[in-house]
């Protein structure tokens, strides 16, 4: 269980501090998918990066992020490196340049296996093939370099990488942006299937409410750094409190109406 | 626009001023020996006596000075004395606080050439010493007033005498292996560096500009030929070619300029080509072509002005390279020995004894001069580059 | 991939061809009698006639060139005007010195420059970064020979730690160990001077590239993976900038080889560069041509090696043409 309570994050800028997250509290349980929905700039990605303690140096963070009874914000770097990826893994934005361009996909997965699990040589290669298969890629992709892969393939490679250490939680930061609609659907269904099969927990950060409602158990809506709505998917769809959520849902209904015609 | 406040512009202006005014300030020919070879600068080694030069010019018959009595290393007296008639009795006298020493008997000569040296045995014997004594001990024994004068029964028509009391220190920057004034040589060196640096880069940029425009605009075969030659020229060590050409074609300043520019246009050509390529397909050029504008017209009226600011920055940034190349060739001794340049000064210091005499002060002025001039042009280039592309401002991070 | 090798090797041959043509024209197409520039005017008529035959001066220009190219490729450079000895004999004893000088200077400045550049990129705004920025400025604006002359004056004359000139002591020391130590002693100052001149530019490039790459998404990802910083810096960041670093090395290579002439002159080393200078000043054209050819060959070969290394470190080589080279 990851429990975020009263989290404040502010970035230092030349003129004044900019508060990106204000008093956010959020819980992600194992075996569930929580979605964090908001427009760009609403602070949702900042919140996600705070969980891995990966905010740029100089950022001010207040509050608590309790994982396994410990506050992630207080854990020293060396111990953090054991929580990162082994317990909590990250699936980056599809648009991000998140694979090292000069290393093959296989090299990058094996590096993780070797450092975190001590698996090397042939077993590592077998495990790599297995991971790629799980995320829907042929094992030949292991020998490929990032520039040889399509956007969807890169994202699947990122998923394979995230699964390398069988983490307890997956943090997915807009995993489908910059992908075409069909690939988006495939990636999301692969992800939710993996989460349901393995019983891990996932935090899905997205600006896409329909996507969130289709997979998530709980939804949190953020706007301008504030959490404006929180609840189970059904609750939110049926009885939204905040104006912003209502607008989002109204837009969703229009779209669905359009689709049914 | 605060461009004029930038230090490099002020420094360049002052340097050009010095280069122009230099020869007038010193008066004489820089090749003239001014003081003994390898004299130290006056600010160095303060215990050593200064090199003192006494000159008797038109009409003067006496020269007096005060000394602390630290004997210089050598004494030399050279010149010519003419009388208005033939004197029955005439003498050239050196008066010390202790005695009067007869340096030369001038009697019965109406016109006499003087050439005395403290190390000469005859001179020592003449002033009453043995061949093994040090003449300086007798000539400058103690603190007090000294004078050099001519006594005769006939008026002196003209006396041009130079007495050199060599102490090992002379001038602001000392003297070189031929006794020339290093400060003067340094000032003269500015010209060569500026002329060669700027004109070689200008010519090279013109070549580079035409090559780049041609390559970028024409494309196809022309482009690949030009770009391949650029690649090849950039992967050959150029200095040996420059050396060979300088050795064969003669060593004049303008030959050097030509040689340098022939082998340094490649970078400009590349930059101009890539800019031309991006501009060639820009909308306004397409429109011009649709309006029926010919290639020469587009090149001259639109592409050229667009590339010009970049070219200007390129020229400024290219000057240090040309200055360094010229200095390098001169340092290797492949420049005209009659032309004073900073590279030549270092060459002479290296080959003619600066290292056996430890005359390190001969190295600093030309070397620092080159470096300073290069830094000035780098700064101007950076400034121009920032004007072309304001994103470059504020650090070189990205 | 195969295409890449073929292209690189072909371009090496192209450069070699251009060098041969340049060399041929440079020393043969001079003003005045072409014969006098190739054959020492002081030789007897019979000797001249014989040399004419060797150089094929009575043949057509294209035939002459083919003959010349053959001689160059097989290292038959002819007789030196100055020493009257075979040029190859003169050169062969000098090649190891030049290679040792440039090789060790390059390796040392690459290592020091890379380490400092990375350190500077990781510690922005510290003293190390300032040193790197200034070191870079110095190496771009100070004439190499000036820095070397100052070093020589300081450590050869004022504080005589190193010898003033030469490659070995005269008389040479006896014993293999002593000879090696003597050689290293003589080569130290030249190598140190080249490293001092070289590391700044190197460090500056590495720093700029590192600063850029450290801001990339995949570095943040590597941190998210919990990898130790050593892996991130070397395995991801430095590994990514390795191709451009090699490209910069390639661009600097001709200048480095040119530097041999100046360094060997300042320190009076027994090398190819100083031989070139002596030949040029002594109007010994065949010898100068041979020395230039050897220096160019050295450049071409190092270039080819670096090209091959580039092919190994940059996976994109298989598909794309290299950007700006």
PDB file of C-alpha atoms in Angstrom, chain C residues 20-110:
ATOM      1  CA  UNK C  20      49.505  11.834 -53.283  1.00  0.00           C
ATOM      2  CA  UNK C  21      48.286  14.272 -55.935  1.00  0.00           C
ATOM      3  CA  UNK C  22      48.884  17.288 -53.693  1.00  0.00           C
ATOM      4  CA  UNK C  23      52.319  16.038 -52.794  1.00  0.00           C
ATOM      5  CA  UNK C  24      53.162  15.326 -56.413  1.00  0.00           C
ATOM      6  CA  UNK C  25      52.011  18.718 -57.630  1.00  0.00           C
ATOM      7  CA  UNK C  26      53.404  20.652 -54.687  1.00  0.00           C
ATOM      8  CA  UNK C  27      56.972  19.565 -55.230  1.00  0.00           C
ATOM      9  CA  UNK C  28      56.935  19.189 -58.994  1.00  0.00           C
ATOM     10  CA  UNK C  29      54.895  22.062 -60.351  1.00  0.00           C
ATOM     11  CA  UNK C  30      56.993  24.770 -58.832  1.00  0.00           C
ATOM     12  CA  UNK C  31      58.058  27.896 -60.664  1.00  0.00           C
ATOM     13  CA  UNK C  32      61.206  27.379 -62.660  1.00  0.00           C
ATOM     14  CA  UNK C  33      62.782  24.159 -63.812  1.00  0.00           C
ATOM     15  CA  UNK C  34      60.932  21.176 -62.355  1.00  0.00           C
ATOM     16  CA  UNK C  35      64.123  19.164 -62.542  1.00  0.00           C
ATOM     17  CA  UNK C  36      66.007  21.450 -60.199  1.00  0.00           C
ATOM     18  CA  UNK C  37      63.399  21.049 -57.524  1.00  0.00           C
ATOM     19  CA  UNK C  38      63.650  17.306 -57.551  1.00  0.00           C
ATOM     20  CA  UNK C  39      67.289  16.816 -58.375  1.00  0.00           C
ATOM     21  CA  UNK C  40      69.953  18.579 -56.419  1.00  0.00           C
ATOM     22  CA  UNK C  41      71.595  21.123 -58.711  1.00  0.00           C
ATOM     23  CA  UNK C  42      74.965  20.347 -57.167  1.00  0.00           C
ATOM     24  CA  UNK C  43      74.986  16.782 -58.527  1.00  0.00           C
ATOM     25  CA  UNK C  44      77.253  15.849 -61.396  1.00  0.00           C
ATOM     26  CA  UNK C  45      75.633  15.599 -64.866  1.00  0.00           C
ATOM     27  CA  UNK C  46      75.875  11.800 -64.810  1.00  0.00           C
ATOM     28  CA  UNK C  47      74.203  11.562 -61.424  1.00  0.00           C
ATOM     29  CA  UNK C  48      71.538  13.975 -62.622  1.00  0.00           C
ATOM     30  CA  UNK C  49      70.882  11.819 -65.651  1.00  0.00           C
ATOM     31  CA  UNK C  50      70.577   8.749 -63.459  1.00  0.00           C
ATOM     32  CA  UNK C  51      68.186  10.461 -61.070  1.00  0.00           C
ATOM     33  CA  UNK C  52      66.142  11.732 -63.993  1.00  0.00           C
ATOM     34  CA  UNK C  53      65.589   8.112 -64.902  1.00  0.00           C
ATOM     35  CA  UNK C  54      64.680   7.098 -61.352  1.00  0.00           C
ATOM     36  CA  UNK C  55      62.094   9.836 -61.050  1.00  0.00           C
ATOM     37  CA  UNK C  56      60.966   9.341 -64.631  1.00  0.00           C
ATOM     38  CA  UNK C  57      61.309  13.015 -65.412  1.00  0.00           C
ATOM     39  CA  UNK C  58      61.447  12.374 -69.146  1.00  0.00           C
ATOM     40  CA  UNK C  59      58.035  10.668 -69.073  1.00  0.00           C
ATOM     41  CA  UNK C  60      54.665  12.339 -69.464  1.00  0.00           C
ATOM     42  CA  UNK C  61      53.129  13.912 -66.360  1.00  0.00           C
ATOM     43  CA  UNK C  62      50.521  11.196 -65.843  1.00  0.00           C
ATOM     44  CA  UNK C  63      53.144   8.467 -66.222  1.00  0.00           C
ATOM     45  CA  UNK C  64      55.340  10.327 -63.770  1.00  0.00           C
ATOM     46  CA  UNK C  65      52.490  10.416 -61.304  1.00  0.00           C
ATOM     47  CA  UNK C  66      51.866   6.671 -61.541  1.00  0.00           C
ATOM     48  CA  UNK C  67      55.571   6.011 -61.019  1.00  0.00           C
ATOM     49  CA  UNK C  68      55.574   8.428 -58.114  1.00  0.00           C
ATOM     50  CA  UNK C  69      52.503   6.889 -56.486  1.00  0.00           C
ATOM     51  CA  UNK C  70      54.081   3.452 -56.748  1.00  0.00           C
ATOM     52  CA  UNK C  71      57.261   4.676 -55.090  1.00  0.00           C
ATOM     53  CA  UNK C  72      55.342   6.365 -52.295  1.00  0.00           C
ATOM     54  CA  UNK C  73      53.143   3.372 -51.544  1.00  0.00           C
ATOM     55  CA  UNK C  74      56.161   1.084 -51.357  1.00  0.00           C
ATOM     56  CA  UNK C  75      58.088   3.621 -49.235  1.00  0.00           C
ATOM     57  CA  UNK C  76      60.867   4.047 -51.805  1.00  0.00           C
ATOM     58  CA  UNK C  77      61.423   7.744 -51.225  1.00  0.00           C
ATOM     59  CA  UNK C  78      64.812   8.177 -52.875  1.00  0.00           C
ATOM     60  CA  UNK C  79      67.920   9.981 -51.655  1.00  0.00           C
ATOM     61  CA  UNK C  80      67.991  13.068 -49.450  1.00  0.00           C
ATOM     62  CA  UNK C  81      69.775  16.139 -50.876  1.00  0.00           C
ATOM     63  CA  UNK C  82      71.009  17.154 -47.477  1.00  0.00           C
ATOM     64  CA  UNK C  83      72.391  13.957 -46.028  1.00  0.00           C
ATOM     65  CA  UNK C  84      72.888  11.970 -49.235  1.00  0.00           C
ATOM     66  CA  UNK C  85      71.364   8.994 -47.474  1.00  0.00           C
ATOM     67  CA  UNK C  86      68.177   7.103 -48.345  1.00  0.00           C
ATOM     68  CA  UNK C  87      65.226   9.108 -47.018  1.00  0.00           C
ATOM     69  CA  UNK C  88      63.521   6.019 -45.678  1.00  0.00           C
ATOM     70  CA  UNK C  89      66.557   5.319 -43.524  1.00  0.00           C
ATOM     71  CA  UNK C  90      66.299   8.832 -42.095  1.00  0.00           C
ATOM     72  CA  UNK C  91      62.584   8.550 -41.488  1.00  0.00           C
ATOM     73  CA  UNK C  92      62.279   5.054 -40.112  1.00  0.00           C
ATOM     74  CA  UNK C  93      64.218   5.903 -36.957  1.00  0.00           C
ATOM     75  CA  UNK C  94      61.968   8.921 -36.390  1.00  0.00           C
ATOM     76  CA  UNK C  95      58.545   7.349 -36.844  1.00  0.00           C
ATOM     77  CA  UNK C  96      58.470   5.585 -33.437  1.00  0.00           C
ATOM     78  CA  UNK C  97      59.276   8.837 -31.650  1.00  0.00           C
ATOM     79  CA  UNK C  98      56.486  10.741 -33.364  1.00  0.00           C
ATOM     80  CA  UNK C  99      53.983   7.956 -32.775  1.00  0.00           C
ATOM     81  CA  UNK C 100      55.009   7.634 -29.124  1.00  0.00           C
ATOM     82  CA  UNK C 101      54.780  11.389 -28.600  1.00  0.00           C
ATOM     83  CA  UNK C 102      51.365  11.832 -30.189  1.00  0.00           C
ATOM     84  CA  UNK C 103      49.945   8.542 -28.968  1.00  0.00           C
ATOM     85  CA  UNK C 104      50.744   8.991 -25.309  1.00  0.00           C
ATOM     86  CA  UNK C 105      49.726  12.660 -25.346  1.00  0.00           C
ATOM     87  CA  UNK C 106      46.412  11.779 -26.970  1.00  0.00           C
ATOM     88  CA  UNK C 107      45.591   8.950 -24.592  1.00  0.00           C
ATOM     89  CA  UNK C 108      46.473  10.985 -21.509  1.00  0.00           C
ATOM     90  CA  UNK C 109      44.585  14.097 -22.579  1.00  0.00           C
ATOM     91  CA  UNK C 110      41.575  12.007 -23.571  1.00  0.00           C
TER      92      UNK C 110
END
